mmCIF file of C-alpha atoms in Angstrom:
data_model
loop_
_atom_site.group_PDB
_atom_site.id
_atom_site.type_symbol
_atom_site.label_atom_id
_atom_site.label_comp_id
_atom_site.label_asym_id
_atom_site.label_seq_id
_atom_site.Cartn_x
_atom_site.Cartn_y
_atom_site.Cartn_z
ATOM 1 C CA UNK A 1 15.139 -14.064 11.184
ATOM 2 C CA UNK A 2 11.874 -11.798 11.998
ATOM 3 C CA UNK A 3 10.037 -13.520 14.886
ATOM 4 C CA UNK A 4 6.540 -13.442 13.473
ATOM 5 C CA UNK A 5 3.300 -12.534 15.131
ATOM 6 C CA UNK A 6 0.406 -14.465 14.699
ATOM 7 C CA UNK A 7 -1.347 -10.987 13.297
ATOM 8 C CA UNK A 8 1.139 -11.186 10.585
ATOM 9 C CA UNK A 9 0.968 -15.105 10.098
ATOM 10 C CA UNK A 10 -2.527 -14.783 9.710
ATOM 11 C CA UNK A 11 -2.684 -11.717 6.689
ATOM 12 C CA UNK A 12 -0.130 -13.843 5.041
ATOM 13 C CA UNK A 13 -2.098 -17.076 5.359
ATOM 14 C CA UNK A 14 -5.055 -15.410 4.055
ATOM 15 C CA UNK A 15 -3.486 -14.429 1.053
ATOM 16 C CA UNK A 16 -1.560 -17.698 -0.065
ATOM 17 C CA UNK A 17 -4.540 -19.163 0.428
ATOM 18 C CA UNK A 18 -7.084 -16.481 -1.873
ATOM 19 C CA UNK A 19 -4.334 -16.188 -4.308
ATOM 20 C CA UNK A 20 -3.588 -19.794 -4.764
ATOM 21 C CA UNK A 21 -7.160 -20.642 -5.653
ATOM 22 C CA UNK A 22 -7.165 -17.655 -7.773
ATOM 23 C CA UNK A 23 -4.327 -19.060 -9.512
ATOM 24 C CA UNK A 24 -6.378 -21.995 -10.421
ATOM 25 C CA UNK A 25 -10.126 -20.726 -10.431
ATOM 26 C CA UNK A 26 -10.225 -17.890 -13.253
ATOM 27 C CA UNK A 27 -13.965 -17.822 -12.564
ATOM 28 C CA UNK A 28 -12.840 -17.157 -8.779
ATOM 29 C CA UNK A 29 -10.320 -14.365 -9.744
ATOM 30 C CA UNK A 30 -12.435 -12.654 -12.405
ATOM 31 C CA UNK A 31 -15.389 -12.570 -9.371
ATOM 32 C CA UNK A 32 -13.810 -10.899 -6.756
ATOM 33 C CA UNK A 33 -10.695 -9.011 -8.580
ATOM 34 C CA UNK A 34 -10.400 -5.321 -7.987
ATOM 35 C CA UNK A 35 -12.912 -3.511 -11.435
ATOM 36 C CA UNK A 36 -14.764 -0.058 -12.000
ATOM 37 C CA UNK A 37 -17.395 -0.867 -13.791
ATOM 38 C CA UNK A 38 -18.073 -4.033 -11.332
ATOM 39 C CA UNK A 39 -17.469 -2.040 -8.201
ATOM 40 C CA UNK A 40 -20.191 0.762 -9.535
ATOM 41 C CA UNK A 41 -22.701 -2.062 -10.512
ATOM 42 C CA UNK A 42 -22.474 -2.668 -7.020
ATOM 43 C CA UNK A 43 -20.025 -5.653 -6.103
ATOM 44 C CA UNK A 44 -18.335 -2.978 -3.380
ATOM 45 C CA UNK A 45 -16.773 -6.505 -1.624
ATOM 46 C CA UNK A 46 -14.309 -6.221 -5.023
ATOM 47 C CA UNK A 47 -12.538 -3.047 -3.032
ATOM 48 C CA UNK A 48 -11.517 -5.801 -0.232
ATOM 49 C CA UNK A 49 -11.291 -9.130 -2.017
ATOM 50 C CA UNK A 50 -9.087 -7.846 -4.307
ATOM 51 C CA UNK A 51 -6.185 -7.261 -1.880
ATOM 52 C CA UNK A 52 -5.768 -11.066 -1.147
ATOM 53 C CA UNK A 53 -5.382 -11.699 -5.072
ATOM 54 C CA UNK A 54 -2.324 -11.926 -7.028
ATOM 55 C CA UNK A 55 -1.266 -12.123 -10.882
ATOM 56 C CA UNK A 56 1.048 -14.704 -10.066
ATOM 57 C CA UNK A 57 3.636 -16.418 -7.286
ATOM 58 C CA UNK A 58 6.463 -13.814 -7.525
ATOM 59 C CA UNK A 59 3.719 -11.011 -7.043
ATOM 60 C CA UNK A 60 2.383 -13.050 -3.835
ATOM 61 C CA UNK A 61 6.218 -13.395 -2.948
ATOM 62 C CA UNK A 62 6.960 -9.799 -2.975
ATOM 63 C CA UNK A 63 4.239 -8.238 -1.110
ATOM 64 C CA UNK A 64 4.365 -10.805 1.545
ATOM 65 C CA UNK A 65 8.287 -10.613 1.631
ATOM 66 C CA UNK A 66 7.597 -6.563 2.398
ATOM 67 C CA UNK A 67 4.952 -7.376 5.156
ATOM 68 C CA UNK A 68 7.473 -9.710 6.628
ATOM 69 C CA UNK A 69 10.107 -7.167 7.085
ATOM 70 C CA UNK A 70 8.201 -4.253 8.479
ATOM 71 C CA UNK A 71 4.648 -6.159 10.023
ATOM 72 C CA UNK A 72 6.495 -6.175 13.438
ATOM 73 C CA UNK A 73 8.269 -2.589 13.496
ATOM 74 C CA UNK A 74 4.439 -1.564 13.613
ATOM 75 C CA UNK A 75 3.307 -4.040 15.886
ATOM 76 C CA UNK A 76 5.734 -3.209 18.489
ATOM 77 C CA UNK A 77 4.739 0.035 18.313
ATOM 78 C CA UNK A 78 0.958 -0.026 18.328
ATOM 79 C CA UNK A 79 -0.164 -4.075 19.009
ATOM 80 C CA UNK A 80 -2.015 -6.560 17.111
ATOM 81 C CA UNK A 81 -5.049 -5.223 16.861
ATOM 82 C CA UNK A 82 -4.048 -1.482 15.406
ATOM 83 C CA UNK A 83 -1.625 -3.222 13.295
ATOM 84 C CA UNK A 84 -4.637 -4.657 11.837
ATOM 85 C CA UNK A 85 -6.945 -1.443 11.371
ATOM 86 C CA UNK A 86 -3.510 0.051 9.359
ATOM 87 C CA UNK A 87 -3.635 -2.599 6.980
ATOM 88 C CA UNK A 88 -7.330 -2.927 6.457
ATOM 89 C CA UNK A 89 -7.297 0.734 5.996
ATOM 90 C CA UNK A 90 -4.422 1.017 3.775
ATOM 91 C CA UNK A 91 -5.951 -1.741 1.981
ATOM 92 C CA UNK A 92 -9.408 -0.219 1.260
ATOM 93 C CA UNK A 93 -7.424 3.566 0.807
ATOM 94 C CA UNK A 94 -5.451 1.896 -1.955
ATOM 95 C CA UNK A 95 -8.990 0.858 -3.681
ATOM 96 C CA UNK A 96 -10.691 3.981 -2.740
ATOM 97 C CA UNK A 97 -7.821 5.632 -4.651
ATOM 98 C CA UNK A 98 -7.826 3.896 -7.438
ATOM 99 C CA UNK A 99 -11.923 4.195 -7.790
ATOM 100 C CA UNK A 100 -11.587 8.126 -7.536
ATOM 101 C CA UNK A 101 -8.814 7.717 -10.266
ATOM 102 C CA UNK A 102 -9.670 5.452 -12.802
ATOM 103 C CA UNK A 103 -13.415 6.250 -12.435
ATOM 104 C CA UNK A 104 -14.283 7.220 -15.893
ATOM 105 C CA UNK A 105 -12.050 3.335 -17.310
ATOM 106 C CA UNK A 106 -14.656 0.828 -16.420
ATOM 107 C CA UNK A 107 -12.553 -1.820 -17.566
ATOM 108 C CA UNK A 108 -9.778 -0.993 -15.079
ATOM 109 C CA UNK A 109 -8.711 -3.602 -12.782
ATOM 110 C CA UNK A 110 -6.255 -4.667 -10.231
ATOM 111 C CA UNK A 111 -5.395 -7.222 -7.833
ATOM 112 C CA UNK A 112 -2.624 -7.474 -4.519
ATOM 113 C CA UNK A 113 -2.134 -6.565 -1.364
ATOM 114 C CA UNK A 114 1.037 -3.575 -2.665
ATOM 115 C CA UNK A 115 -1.548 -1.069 -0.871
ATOM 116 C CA UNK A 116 -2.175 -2.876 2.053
ATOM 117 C CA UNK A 117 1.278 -3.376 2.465
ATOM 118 C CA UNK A 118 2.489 -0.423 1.513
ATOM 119 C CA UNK A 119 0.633 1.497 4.046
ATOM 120 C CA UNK A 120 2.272 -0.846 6.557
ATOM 121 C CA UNK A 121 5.674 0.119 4.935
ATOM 122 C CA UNK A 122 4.902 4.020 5.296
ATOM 123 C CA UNK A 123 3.600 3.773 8.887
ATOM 124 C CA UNK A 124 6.917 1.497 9.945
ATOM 125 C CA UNK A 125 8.674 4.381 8.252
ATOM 126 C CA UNK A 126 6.768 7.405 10.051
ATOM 127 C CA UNK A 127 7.546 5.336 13.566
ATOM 128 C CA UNK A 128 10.846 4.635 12.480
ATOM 129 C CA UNK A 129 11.879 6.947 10.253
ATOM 130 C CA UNK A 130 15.931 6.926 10.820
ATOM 131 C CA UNK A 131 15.804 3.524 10.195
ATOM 132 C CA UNK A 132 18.231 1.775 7.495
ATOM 133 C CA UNK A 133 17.017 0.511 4.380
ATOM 134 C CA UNK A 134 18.749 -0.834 1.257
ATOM 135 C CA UNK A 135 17.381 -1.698 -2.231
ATOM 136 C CA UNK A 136 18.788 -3.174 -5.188
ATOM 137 C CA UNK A 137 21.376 -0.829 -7.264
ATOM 138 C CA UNK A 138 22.039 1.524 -4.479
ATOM 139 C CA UNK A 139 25.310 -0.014 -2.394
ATOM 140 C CA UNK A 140 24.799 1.893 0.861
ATOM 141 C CA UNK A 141 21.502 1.724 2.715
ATOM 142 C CA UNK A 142 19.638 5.724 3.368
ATOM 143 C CA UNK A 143 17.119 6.628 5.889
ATOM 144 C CA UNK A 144 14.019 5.011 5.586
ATOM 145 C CA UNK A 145 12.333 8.555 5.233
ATOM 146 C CA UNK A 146 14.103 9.754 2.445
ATOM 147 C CA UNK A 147 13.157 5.858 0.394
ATOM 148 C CA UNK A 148 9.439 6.590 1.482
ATOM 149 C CA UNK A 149 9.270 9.799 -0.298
ATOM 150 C CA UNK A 150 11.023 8.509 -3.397
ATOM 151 C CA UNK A 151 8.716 5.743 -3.725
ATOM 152 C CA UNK A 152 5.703 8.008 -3.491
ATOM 153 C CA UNK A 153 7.189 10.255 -6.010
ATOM 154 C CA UNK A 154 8.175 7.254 -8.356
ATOM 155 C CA UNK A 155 3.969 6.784 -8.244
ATOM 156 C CA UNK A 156 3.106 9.733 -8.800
ATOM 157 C CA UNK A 157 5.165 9.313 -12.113
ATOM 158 C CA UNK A 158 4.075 5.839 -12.317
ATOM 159 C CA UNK A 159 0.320 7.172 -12.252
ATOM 160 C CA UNK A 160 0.943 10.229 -14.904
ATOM 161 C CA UNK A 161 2.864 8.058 -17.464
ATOM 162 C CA UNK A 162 0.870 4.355 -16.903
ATOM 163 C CA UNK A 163 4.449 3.012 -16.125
ATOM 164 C CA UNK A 164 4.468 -0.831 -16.667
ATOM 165 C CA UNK A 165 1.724 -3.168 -15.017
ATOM 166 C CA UNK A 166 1.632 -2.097 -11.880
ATOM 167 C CA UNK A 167 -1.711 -0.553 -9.365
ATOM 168 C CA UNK A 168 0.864 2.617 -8.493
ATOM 169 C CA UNK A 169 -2.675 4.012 -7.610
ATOM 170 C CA UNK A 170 -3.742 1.593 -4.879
ATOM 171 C CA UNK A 171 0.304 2.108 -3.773
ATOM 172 C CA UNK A 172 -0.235 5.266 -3.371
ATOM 173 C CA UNK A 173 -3.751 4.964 -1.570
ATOM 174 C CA UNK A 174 -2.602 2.292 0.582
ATOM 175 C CA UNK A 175 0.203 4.590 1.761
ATOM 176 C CA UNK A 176 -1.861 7.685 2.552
ATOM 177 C CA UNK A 177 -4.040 4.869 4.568
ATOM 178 C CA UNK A 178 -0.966 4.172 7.101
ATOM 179 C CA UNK A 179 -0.047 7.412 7.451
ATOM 180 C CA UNK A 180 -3.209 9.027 8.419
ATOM 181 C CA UNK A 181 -4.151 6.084 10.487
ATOM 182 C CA UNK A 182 -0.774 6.380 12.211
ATOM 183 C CA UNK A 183 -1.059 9.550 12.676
ATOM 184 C CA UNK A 184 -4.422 9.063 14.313
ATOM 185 C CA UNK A 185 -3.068 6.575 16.564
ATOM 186 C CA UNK A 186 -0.249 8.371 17.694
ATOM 187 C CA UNK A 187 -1.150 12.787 16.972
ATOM 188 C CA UNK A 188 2.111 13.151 19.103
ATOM 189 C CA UNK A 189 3.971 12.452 16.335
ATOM 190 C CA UNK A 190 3.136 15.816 14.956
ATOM 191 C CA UNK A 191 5.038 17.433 17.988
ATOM 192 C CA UNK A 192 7.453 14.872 18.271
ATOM 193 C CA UNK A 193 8.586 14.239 14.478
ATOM 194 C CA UNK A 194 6.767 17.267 13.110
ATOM 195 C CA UNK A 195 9.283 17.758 10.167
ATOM 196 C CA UNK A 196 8.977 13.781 9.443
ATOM 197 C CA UNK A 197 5.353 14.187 9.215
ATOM 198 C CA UNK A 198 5.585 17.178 7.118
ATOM 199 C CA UNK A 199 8.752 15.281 4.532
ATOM 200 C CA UNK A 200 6.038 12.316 4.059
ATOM 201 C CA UNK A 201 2.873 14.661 3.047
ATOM 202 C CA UNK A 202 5.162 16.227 1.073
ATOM 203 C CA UNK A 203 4.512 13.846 -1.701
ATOM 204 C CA UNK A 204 0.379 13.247 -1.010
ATOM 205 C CA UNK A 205 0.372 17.089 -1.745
ATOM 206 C CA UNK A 206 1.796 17.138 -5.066
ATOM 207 C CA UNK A 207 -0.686 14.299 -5.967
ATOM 208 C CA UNK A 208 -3.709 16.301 -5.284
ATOM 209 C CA UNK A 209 -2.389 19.284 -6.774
ATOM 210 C CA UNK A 210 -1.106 17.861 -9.766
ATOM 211 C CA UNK A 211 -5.085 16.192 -9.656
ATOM 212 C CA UNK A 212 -6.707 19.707 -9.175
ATOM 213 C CA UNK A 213 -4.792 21.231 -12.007
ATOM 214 C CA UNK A 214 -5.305 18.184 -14.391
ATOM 215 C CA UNK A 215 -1.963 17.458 -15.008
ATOM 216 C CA UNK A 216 -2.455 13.566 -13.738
#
């Protein structure tokens, strides 16, 4: 069992308790989900609020099971308080993402903490990046580096082919949010890990190329 911190107790407080009375307020949900034409009409609190929402219980269940497992690699790294900047930030790059990409689909919308969380994923992974991990179909676990990069480049397809119901946008924000703000918070790591670093833009690249040259 992961010894929580009370950093992490409170995030995941603060979204039971949003999502549950979104669950049961549709008025509630509707007002502060994550959507364009909303957020342009100037309701910018959407790009926040939103990350504390969630469709339903096994959506809540699966980002907070995420933050649970990797909350405390980063806070024994960097503290409480940083821990906190990361996910704020990965939370509001995941929106500012999305905004930039879905600008011109006013009805677009979204709602969960998947970028928040995943920028706390991707910064646990640039601290720790030999670290074990093991998902579902794949018997023996791989370096936490090499899942990172597949899981950006599974949103970059994600993003080109609008695979299933799923924000692969504010993913992919949220994790360009912990890795710059890591990277911020610790610039030795570009000494110290400097082909790490350079593995996890890998993937941010080919985004914004693939952007410039229209092909996404």
């Amino acid at each position: 069992m992961v010894n929580l911190h009370i950093a992490t107790i409170a995030i995941m407080a603060a979204n039971v308790l949003v999502s549950i009375r979104g669950f049961s307020d549709s008025g509630f949900f509707d007002r502060y989900k994550f959507q364009i034409n909303a957020i342009r009409a100037g309701q910018k609190e959407r790009m926040a609020t939103s990350g504390f929402l969630h469709v339903d219980i096994s959506h809540l269940f699966f980002n907070m099971f995420t933050l649970y497992f990797f909350a405390n690699v980063v806070i024994s790294w960097f503290g409480p308080a940083k821990f906190l900047i990361i996910y704020f930030v990965s939370l509001i790059g995941g929106s500012l993402l999305a905004l930039f990409f879905h600008k011109d689909e006013p009805y677009y919308s979204a709602v969960g903490a998947s970028g928040a969380v995943t920028g706390i994923l991707y910064a646990a992974i640039l601290l720790n990046p030999d670290m074990q991990l093991g998902i579902m179909f794949i018997p023996i676990p791989l370096p936490a580096y090499v899942l990172g990069i597949a899981y950006l480049l599974y949103s970059i397809y994600g993003m080109k082919s609008r695979l299933g119901n799923i924000g692969h946008t504010a993913h992919f924000g949220g994790a360009i949010g912990g890795f710059a703000t890591t990277l911020l918070f610790k610039p030795e790591l570009l000494v110290t890990d400097t082909w790490i670093v350079i593995l996890l833009a890998i993937p941010i690249i080919i985004l914004f190329v693939l952007e410039k040259l229209g092909k996404i």
